[in-house]
Coordinates of C-alpha atoms and ligand atoms in Angstrom, one line a residue:
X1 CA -14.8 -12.5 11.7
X2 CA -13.0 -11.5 14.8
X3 CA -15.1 -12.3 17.3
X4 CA -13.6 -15.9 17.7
X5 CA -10.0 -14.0 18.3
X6 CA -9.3 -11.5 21.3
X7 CA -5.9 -10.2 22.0
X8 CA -5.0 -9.2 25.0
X9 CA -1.4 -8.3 26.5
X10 CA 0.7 -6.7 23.2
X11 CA 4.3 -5.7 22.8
X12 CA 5.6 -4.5 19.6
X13 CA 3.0 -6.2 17.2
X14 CA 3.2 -9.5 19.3
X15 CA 0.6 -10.4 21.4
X16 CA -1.1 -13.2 23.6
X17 CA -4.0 -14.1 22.2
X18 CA -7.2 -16.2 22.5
X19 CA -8.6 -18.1 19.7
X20 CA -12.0 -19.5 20.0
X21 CA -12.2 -22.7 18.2
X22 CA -16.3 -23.7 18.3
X23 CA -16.5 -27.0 17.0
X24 CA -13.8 -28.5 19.2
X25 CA -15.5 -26.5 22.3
X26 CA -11.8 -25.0 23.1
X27 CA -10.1 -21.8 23.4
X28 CA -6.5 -22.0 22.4
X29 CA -3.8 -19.6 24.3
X30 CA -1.8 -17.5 21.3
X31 CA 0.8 -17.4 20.4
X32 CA 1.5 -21.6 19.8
X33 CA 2.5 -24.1 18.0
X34 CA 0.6 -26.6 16.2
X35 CA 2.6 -29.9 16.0
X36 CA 2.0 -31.6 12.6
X37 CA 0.7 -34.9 12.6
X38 CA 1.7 -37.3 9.9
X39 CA -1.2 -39.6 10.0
X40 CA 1.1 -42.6 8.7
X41 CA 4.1 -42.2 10.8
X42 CA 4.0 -40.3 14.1
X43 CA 6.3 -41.3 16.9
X44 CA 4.8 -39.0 19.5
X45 CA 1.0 -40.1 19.8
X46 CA -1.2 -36.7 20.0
X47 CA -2.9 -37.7 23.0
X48 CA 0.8 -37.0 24.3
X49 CA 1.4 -33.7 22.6
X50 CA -1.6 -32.7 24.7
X51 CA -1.2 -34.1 27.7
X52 CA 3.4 -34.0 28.1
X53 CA 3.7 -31.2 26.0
X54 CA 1.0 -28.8 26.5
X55 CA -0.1 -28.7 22.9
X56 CA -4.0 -27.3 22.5
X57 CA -4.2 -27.4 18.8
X58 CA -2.2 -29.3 16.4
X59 CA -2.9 -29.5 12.3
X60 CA -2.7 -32.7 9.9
X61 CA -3.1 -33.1 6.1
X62 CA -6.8 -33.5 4.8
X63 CA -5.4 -34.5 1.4
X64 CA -3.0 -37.2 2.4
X65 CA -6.4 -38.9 4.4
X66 CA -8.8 -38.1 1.5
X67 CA -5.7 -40.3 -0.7
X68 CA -5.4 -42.7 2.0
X69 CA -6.7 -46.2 1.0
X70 CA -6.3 -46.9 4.7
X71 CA -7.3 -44.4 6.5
X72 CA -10.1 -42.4 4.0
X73 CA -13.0 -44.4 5.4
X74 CA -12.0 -44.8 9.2
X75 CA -11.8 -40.9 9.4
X76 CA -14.9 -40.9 7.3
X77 CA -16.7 -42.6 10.0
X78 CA -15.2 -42.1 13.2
X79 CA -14.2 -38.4 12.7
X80 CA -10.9 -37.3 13.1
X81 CA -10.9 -36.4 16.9
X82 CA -11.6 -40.1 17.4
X83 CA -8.5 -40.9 14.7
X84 CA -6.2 -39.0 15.6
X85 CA -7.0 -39.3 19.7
X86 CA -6.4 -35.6 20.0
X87 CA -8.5 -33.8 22.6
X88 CA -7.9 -29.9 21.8
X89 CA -8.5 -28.4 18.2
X90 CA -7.1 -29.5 14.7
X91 CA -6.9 -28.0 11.8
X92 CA -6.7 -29.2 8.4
X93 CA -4.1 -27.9 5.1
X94 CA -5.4 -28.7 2.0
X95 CA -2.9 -30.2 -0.4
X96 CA -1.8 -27.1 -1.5
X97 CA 1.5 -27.7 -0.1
X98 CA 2.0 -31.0 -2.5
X99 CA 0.6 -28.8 -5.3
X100 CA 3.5 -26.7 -5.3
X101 CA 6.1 -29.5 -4.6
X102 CA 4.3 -31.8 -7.5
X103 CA 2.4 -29.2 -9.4
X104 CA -0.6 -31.0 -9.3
X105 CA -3.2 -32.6 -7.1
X106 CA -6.3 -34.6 -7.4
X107 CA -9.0 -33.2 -5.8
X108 CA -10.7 -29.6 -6.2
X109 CA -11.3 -26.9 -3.6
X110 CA -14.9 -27.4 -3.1
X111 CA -14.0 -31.3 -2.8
X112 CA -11.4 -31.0 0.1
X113 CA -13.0 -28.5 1.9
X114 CA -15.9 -30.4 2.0
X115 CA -14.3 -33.6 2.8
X116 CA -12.5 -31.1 6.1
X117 CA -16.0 -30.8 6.7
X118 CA -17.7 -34.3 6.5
X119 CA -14.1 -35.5 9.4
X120 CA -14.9 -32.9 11.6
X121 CA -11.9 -30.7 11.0
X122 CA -12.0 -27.5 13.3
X123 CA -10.0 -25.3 10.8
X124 CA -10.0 -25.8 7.4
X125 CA -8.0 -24.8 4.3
X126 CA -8.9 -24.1 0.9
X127 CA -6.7 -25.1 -1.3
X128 CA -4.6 -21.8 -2.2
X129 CA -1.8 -21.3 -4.8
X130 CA 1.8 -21.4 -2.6
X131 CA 3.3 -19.0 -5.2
X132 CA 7.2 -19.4 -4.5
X133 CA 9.9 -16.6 -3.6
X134 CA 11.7 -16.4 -7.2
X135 CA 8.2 -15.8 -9.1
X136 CA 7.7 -13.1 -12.0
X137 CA 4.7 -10.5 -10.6
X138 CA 2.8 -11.3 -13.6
X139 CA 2.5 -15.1 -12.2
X140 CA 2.3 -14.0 -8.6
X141 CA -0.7 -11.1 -9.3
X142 CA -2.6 -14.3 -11.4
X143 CA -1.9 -17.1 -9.2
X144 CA -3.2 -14.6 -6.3
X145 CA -6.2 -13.9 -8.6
X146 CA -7.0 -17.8 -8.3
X147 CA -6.4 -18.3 -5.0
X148 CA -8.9 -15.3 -4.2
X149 CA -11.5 -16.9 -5.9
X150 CA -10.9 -20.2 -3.9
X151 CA -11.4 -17.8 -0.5
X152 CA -14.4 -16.9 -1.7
X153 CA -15.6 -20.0 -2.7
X154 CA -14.4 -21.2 0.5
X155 CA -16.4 -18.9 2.6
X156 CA -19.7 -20.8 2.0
X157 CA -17.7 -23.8 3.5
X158 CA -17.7 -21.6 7.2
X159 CA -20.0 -22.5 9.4
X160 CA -20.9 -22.1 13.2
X161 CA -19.1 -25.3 13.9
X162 CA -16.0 -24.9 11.4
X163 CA -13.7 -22.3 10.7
X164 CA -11.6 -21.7 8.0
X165 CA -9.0 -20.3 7.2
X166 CA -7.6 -17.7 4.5
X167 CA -3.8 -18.2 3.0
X168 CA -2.9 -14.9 2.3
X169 CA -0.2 -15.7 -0.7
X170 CA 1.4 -13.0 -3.2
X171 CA 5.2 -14.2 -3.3
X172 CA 7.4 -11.5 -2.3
X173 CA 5.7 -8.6 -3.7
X174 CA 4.4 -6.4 -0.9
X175 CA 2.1 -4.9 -2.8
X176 CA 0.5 -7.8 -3.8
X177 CA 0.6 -9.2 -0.1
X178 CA -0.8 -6.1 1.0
X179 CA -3.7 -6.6 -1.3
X180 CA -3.7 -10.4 -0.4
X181 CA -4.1 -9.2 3.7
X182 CA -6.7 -7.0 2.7
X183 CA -8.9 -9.5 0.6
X184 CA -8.6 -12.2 2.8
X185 CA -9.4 -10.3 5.9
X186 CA -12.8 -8.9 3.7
X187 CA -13.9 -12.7 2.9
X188 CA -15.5 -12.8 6.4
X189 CA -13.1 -16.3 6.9
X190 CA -11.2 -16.8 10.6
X191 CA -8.0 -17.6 10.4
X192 CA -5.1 -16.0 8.0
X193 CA -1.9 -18.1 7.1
X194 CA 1.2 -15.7 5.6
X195 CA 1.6 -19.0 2.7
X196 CA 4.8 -19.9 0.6
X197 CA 7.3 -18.8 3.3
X198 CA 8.6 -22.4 3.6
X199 CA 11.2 -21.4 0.5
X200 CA 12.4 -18.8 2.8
X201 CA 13.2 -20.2 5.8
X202 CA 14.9 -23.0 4.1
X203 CA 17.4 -21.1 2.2
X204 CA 17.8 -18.7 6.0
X205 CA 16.2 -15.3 4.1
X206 CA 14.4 -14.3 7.3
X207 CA 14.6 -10.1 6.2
X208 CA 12.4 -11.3 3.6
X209 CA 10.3 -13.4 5.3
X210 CA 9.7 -10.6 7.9
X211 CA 9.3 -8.1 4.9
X212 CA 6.5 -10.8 3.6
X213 CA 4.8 -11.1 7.1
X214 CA 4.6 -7.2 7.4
X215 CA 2.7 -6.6 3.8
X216 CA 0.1 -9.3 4.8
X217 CA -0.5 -7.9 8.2
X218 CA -0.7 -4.0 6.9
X219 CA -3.4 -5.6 4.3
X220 CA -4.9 -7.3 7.5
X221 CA -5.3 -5.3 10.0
X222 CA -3.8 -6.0 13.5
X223 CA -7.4 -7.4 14.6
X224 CA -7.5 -10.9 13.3
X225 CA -5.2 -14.2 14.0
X226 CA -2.1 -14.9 11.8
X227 CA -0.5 -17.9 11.2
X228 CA 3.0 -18.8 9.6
X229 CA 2.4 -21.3 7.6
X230 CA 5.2 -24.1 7.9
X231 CA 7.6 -22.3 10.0
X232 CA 8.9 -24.7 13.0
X233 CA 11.7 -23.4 14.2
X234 CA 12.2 -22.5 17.4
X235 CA 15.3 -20.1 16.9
X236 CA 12.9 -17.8 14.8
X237 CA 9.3 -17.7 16.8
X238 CA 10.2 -14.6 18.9
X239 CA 10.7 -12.9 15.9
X240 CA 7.7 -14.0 13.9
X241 CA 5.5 -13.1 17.1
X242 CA 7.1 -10.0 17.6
X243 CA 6.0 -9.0 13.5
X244 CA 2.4 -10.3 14.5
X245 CA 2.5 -14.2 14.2
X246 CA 0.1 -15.8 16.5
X247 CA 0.2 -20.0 15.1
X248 CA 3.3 -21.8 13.6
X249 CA 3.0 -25.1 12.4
X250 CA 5.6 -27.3 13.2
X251 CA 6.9 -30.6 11.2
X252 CA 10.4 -29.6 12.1
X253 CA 10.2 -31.2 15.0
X254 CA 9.7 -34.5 13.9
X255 CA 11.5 -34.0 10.2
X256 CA 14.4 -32.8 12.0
X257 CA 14.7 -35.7 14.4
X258 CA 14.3 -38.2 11.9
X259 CA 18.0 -37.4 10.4
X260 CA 20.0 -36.4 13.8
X261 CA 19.2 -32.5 14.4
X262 CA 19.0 -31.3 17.8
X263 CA 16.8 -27.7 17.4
X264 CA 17.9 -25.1 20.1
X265 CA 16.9 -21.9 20.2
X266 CA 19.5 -20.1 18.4
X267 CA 19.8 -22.7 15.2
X268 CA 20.4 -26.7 14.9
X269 CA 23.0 -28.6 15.8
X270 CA 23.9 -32.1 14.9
X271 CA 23.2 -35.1 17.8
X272 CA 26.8 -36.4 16.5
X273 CA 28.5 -33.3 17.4
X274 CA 27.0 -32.8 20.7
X275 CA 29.1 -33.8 23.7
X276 CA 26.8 -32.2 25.9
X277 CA 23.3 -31.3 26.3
X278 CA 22.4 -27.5 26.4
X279 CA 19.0 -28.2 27.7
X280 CA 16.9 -29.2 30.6
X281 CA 14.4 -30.9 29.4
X282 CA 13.4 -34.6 30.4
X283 CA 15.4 -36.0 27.5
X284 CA 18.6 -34.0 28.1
X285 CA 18.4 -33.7 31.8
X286 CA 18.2 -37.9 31.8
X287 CA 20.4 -38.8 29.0
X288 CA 23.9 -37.6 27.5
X289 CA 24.6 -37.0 23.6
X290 CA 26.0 -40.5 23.3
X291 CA 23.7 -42.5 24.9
X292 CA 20.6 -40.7 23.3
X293 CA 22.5 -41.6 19.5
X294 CA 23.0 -45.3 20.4
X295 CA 19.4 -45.9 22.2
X296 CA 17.1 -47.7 20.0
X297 CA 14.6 -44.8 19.9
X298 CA 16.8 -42.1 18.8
X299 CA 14.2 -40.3 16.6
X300 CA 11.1 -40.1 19.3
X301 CA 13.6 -38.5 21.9
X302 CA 15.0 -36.3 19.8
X303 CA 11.4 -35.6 18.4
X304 CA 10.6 -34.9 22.1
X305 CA 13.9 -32.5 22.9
X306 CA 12.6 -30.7 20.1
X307 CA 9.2 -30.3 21.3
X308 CA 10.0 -29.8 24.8
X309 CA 12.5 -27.0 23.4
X310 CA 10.3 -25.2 21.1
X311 CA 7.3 -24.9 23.4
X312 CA 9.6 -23.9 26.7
X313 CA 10.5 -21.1 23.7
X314 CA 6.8 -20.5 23.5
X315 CA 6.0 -20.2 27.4
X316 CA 9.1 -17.6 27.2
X317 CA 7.8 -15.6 24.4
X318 CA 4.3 -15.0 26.0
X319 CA 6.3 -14.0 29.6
X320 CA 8.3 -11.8 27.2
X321 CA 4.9 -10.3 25.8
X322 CA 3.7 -10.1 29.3
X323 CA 6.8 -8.6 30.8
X324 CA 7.5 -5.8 27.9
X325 CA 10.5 -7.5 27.1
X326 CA 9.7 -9.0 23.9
X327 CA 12.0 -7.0 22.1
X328 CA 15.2 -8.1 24.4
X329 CA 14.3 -11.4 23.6
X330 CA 13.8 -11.1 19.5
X331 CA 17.3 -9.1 20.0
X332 CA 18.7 -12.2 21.6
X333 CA 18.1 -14.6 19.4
X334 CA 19.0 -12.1 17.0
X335 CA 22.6 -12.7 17.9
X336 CA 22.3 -16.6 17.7
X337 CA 22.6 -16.7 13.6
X338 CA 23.4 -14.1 10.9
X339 CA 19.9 -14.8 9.3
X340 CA 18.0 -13.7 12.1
X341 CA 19.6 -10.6 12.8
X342 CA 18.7 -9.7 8.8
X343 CA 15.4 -10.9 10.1
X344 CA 15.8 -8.2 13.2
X345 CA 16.8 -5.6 11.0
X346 CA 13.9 -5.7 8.7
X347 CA 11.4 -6.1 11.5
X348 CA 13.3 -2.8 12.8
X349 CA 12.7 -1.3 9.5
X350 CA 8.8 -1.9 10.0
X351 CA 8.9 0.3 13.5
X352 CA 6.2 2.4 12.4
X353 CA 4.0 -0.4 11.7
X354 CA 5.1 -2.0 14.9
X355 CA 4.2 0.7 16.9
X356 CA 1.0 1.3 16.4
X357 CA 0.6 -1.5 18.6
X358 CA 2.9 -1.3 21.3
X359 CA 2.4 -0.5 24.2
X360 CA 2.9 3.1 25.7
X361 CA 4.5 2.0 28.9
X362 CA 6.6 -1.3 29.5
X363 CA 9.1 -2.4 32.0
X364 CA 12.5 -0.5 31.5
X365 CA 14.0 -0.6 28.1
X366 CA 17.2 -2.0 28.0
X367 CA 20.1 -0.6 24.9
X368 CA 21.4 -3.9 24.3
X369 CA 23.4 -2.7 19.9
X370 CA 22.9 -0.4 17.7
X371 CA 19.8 -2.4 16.2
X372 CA 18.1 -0.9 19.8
X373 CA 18.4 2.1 18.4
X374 CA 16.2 1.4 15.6
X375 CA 13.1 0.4 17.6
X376 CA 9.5 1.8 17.6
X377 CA 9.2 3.5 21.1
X378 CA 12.7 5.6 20.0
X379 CA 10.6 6.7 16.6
X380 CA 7.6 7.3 19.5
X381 CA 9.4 9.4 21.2
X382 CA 10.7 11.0 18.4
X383 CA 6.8 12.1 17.3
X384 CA 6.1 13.3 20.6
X385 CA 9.0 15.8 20.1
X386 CA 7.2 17.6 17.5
X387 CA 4.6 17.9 19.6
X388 CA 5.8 19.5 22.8
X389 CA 5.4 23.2 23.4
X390 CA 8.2 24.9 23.9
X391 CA 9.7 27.7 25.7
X392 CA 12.0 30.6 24.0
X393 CA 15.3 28.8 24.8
X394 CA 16.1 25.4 26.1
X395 CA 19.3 23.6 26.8
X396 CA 20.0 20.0 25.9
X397 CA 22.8 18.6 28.1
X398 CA 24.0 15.6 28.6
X399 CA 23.3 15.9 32.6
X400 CA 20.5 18.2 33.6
X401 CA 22.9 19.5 36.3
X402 CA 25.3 20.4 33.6
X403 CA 25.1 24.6 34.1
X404 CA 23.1 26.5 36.6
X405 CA 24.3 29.2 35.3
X406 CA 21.8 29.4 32.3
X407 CA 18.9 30.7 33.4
X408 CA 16.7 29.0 30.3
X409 CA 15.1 25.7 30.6
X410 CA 17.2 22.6 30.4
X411 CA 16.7 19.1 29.6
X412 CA 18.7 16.2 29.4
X413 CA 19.8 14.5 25.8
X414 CA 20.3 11.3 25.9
X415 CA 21.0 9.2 22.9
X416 CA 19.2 7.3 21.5
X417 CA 16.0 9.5 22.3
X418 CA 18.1 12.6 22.0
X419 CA 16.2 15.4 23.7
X420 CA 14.1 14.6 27.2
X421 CA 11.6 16.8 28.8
X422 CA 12.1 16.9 32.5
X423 CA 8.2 15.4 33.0
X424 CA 9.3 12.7 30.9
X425 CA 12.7 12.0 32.1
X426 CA 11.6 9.3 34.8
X427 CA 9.3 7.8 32.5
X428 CA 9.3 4.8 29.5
X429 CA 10.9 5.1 27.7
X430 CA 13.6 7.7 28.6
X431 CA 14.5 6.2 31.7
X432 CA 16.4 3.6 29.8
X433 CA 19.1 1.3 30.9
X434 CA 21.9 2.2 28.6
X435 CA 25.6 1.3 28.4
X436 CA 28.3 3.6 29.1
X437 CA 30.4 2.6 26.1
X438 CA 27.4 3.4 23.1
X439 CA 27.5 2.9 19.7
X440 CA 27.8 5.5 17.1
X441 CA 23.9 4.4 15.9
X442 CA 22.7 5.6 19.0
X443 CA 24.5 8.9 19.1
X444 CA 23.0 9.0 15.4
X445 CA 20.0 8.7 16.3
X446 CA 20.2 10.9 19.3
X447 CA 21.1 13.6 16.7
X448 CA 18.0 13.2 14.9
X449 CA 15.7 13.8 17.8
X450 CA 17.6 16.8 18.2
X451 CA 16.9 17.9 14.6
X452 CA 13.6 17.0 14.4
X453 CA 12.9 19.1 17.4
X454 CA 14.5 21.8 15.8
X455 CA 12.9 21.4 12.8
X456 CA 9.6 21.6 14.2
X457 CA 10.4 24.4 16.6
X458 CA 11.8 26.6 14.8
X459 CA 11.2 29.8 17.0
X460 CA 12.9 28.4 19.9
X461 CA 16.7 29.0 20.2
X462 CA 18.5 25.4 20.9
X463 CA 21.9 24.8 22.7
X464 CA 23.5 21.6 23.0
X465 CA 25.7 20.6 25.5
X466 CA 27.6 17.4 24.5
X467 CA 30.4 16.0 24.6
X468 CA 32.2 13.0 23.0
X469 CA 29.8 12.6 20.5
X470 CA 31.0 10.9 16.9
X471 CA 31.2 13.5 13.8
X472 CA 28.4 11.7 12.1
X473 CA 26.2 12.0 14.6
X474 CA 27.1 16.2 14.9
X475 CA 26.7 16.1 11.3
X476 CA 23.0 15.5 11.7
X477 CA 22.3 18.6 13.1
X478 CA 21.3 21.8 12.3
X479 CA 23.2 25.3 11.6
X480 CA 20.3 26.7 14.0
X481 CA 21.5 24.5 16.8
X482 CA 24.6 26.4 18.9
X483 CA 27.1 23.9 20.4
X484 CA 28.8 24.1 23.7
Ligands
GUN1 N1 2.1 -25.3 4.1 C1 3.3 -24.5 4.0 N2 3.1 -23.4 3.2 C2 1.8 -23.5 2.8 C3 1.0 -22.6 2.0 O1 1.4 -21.6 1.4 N3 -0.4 -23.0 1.8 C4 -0.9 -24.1 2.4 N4 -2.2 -24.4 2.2 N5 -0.1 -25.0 3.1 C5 1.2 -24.6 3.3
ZN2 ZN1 16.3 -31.1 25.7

């Protein structure tokens, strides 16, 4: 399985990645987006998308070429590298996104995958089951059941030459994702889709969708590529990357443009109500609002804005990854819309999952709301409270400086790590940039690395030297602890 996917540089369960992709003789840089190409319409040729916009894989519809009167036997004969003009990777869906909008489709899994074989697809897809949001368990656990089946089929498909990849579906149960993750990863197939988010995003329930990603990838593993199948907005790939995502597909660029929406990183905005441009990009930096909505090519410049936009937001997320500052930047776009801060929130409630991956040591952390407080490498250092040794008495002030006059040992507490070792007080990631004006969240959660020091510690006599701390944080601690 893995083998064809190494990752290399991580940060909370984000990471850049390298996906080999045999057939197409390419390795494609993770995490990325894969522009959909409409073989009908497309206003931005894919020859382009490679060679303007950086793309290295993009992904196209086997079912609307295998129901193509037009195009069926062309891509028959000349392959679809030769169609489609593309020079990196493509992968292929399957029609099992027009079997949930119609409810049916004309062709059967063994027939589409092995027409994705006979055009030369690089990665293709069975045709899974894209159980929706609002589902009853009972029809989620059977339509699971059948798509299983279909992975399996599908895994005779795989071949040196083609990969193939496995929708991990399961609506939003997480047990049934969970078991989803865990089946697909044990088919042997390459690549793993999180399927039937595209309800989600649309009606803005990014806590779910986060909650949905995070079931697959415990079933998963953190070893092999995942991919978030239909999500294309840029305002939300920090924080799909940051929950493990390493391939989005994106139509949005394209859908979007077609009816006047300007993407930007923290949400959409309408070309009519723009009066400037917030952007650099060749389209923005050479055109205002105005004259881009009376030009006669409207759609392909917005098409390209949104491009340009949404892999600059790519480039920034891998720096991010590289630069420990992933979690700044999922913050920050956290603040851009309501939805994604729901979406921050639940990928904060998955810190334990999150950490298992992150790494130890990163630039300095920066307390940016009380949502910082909430993330994995305060839980980290949590853990490594309970494992400390410690001496007969210690004091926890607020400034080691605070009182000479005790003769015990005495180390700082600082919310929201709460109690710091001297050895570790120069270190990630104690040595924190944090406001002077903190939230009561961080004090909170100060409090409980006190307690849970406490409570694991029980023979050694605590003192705690703070001052201006909130009730509810105080109210965390123990009777054991005295207060000066
Ligand atoms: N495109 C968007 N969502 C899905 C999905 O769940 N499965 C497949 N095959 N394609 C999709
Ligand atoms: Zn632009």
């Amino acid at each position: 399985m893995s083998e064809i996917f190494e990752a290399r540089d991580w940060d909370g369960a984000g990471r850049i990645g390298r996906l080999s992709v045999p057939r197409a003789g390419v390795t494609v840089e993770t995490p990325t987006i894969m522009p959909v190409v409409n073989p009908h319409i497309q206003t931005i040729p894919p020859r382009a998308l490679a060679e303007r916009f950086g793309a290295e894989i993009l992904i196209t519809n086997s079912y609307i070429l295998h129901g193509s009167e037009d195009l069926r036997e062309d891509v028959l004969d000349q392959g679809l590298h030769d169609l489609l003009d593309f020079p990196g990777a493509i992968m292929t869906d399957s029609g099992s996104f027009q079997l949930a909008e119609y409810g049916e489709i004309d062709v059967t899994n063994e027939e589409i995958l092995n027409f994705q074989r006979e055009i030369g697809s690089d990665i293709a897809t069975p045709v899974d089951i894209p159980t929706p949001p609002d589902a009853e368990r009972e029809t989620a656990k059977s339509e699971l059941e059948t798509t299983q089946e279909r992975l399996e089929a599908a895994a005779e498909f795989r071949s040196e030459e083609m990969l193939v990849s496995a929708p991990v579906q399961g609506s939003v149960y997480p047990e049934l994702r969970e078991a989803a993750g865990e089946h697909a990863a044990g088919t042997g197939l390459d690549v793993f889709p999180v399927g039937a988010v595209v309800p989600l995003m649309n009606e803005y329930r990014y806590g779910e969708m986060i909650d949905v990603v995070a079931a697959a990838k415990c079933g998963l593993g953190p070893a092999p590529p995942v991919h978030l199948f239909g999500a294309g907005h840029p305002m939300m790939f920090a924080l799909a990357v940051a929950a493990g995502c390493d391939l989005f597909d994106s139509a949005a660029y394209a859908i979007y443009a077609r009816d006047g929406r300007y993407l930007t990183v923290r949400g959409t905005e309408h070309l009519s109500d723009l009066d400037y441009f917030p952007c650099s990009c060749p389209v923005c930096a050479e055109h205002t609002p105005k004259e881009v909505e009376n030009h006669d090519e409207t759609e392909r410049l917005l098409s390209e804005h949104n491009l340009y936009i949404s892999f600059g937001e790519i480039r920034r997320i891998k720096q991010a990854i590289r630069s420990g500052t992933l979690l700044e930047l999922v913050e920050s776009r956290a603040r851009g819309h309501p939805a994604m801060l729901d979406g921050y929130r639940a990928l904060l409630s998955h810190a334990e999952q999150l950490e298992r991956t992150d790494p130890a040591s990163k630039s300095t952390f920066f307390y940016l709301s009380g949502e910082s407080a909430h993330r994995p490498e305060v839980l980290r250092h949590h853990r490594r409270l309970e494992r400390l040794s410690l001496p007969e008495s210690v004091l926890l002030a607020t400034n080691s400086t605070h009182s000479s006059v005790h003769t015990e040992e005495i180390w700082t507490v600082r919310p929201p790590f709460g109690p710091i070792p001297p050895e570790l007080s120069e270190t990630y990631p104690a040595n924190a940039e944090i406001p002077d004006r903190l939230d009561t969240e961080a004090y909170e959660m100060g409090a409980r690395g006190v307690a849970s020091l406490a409570s694991t510690h029980p023979d050694c006599e605590i003192t705690l030297a703070v001052e201006g701390w909130p009730e509810s944080a105080l109210a965390i601690l123990p009777e054991s602890i005295a207060r000066i």
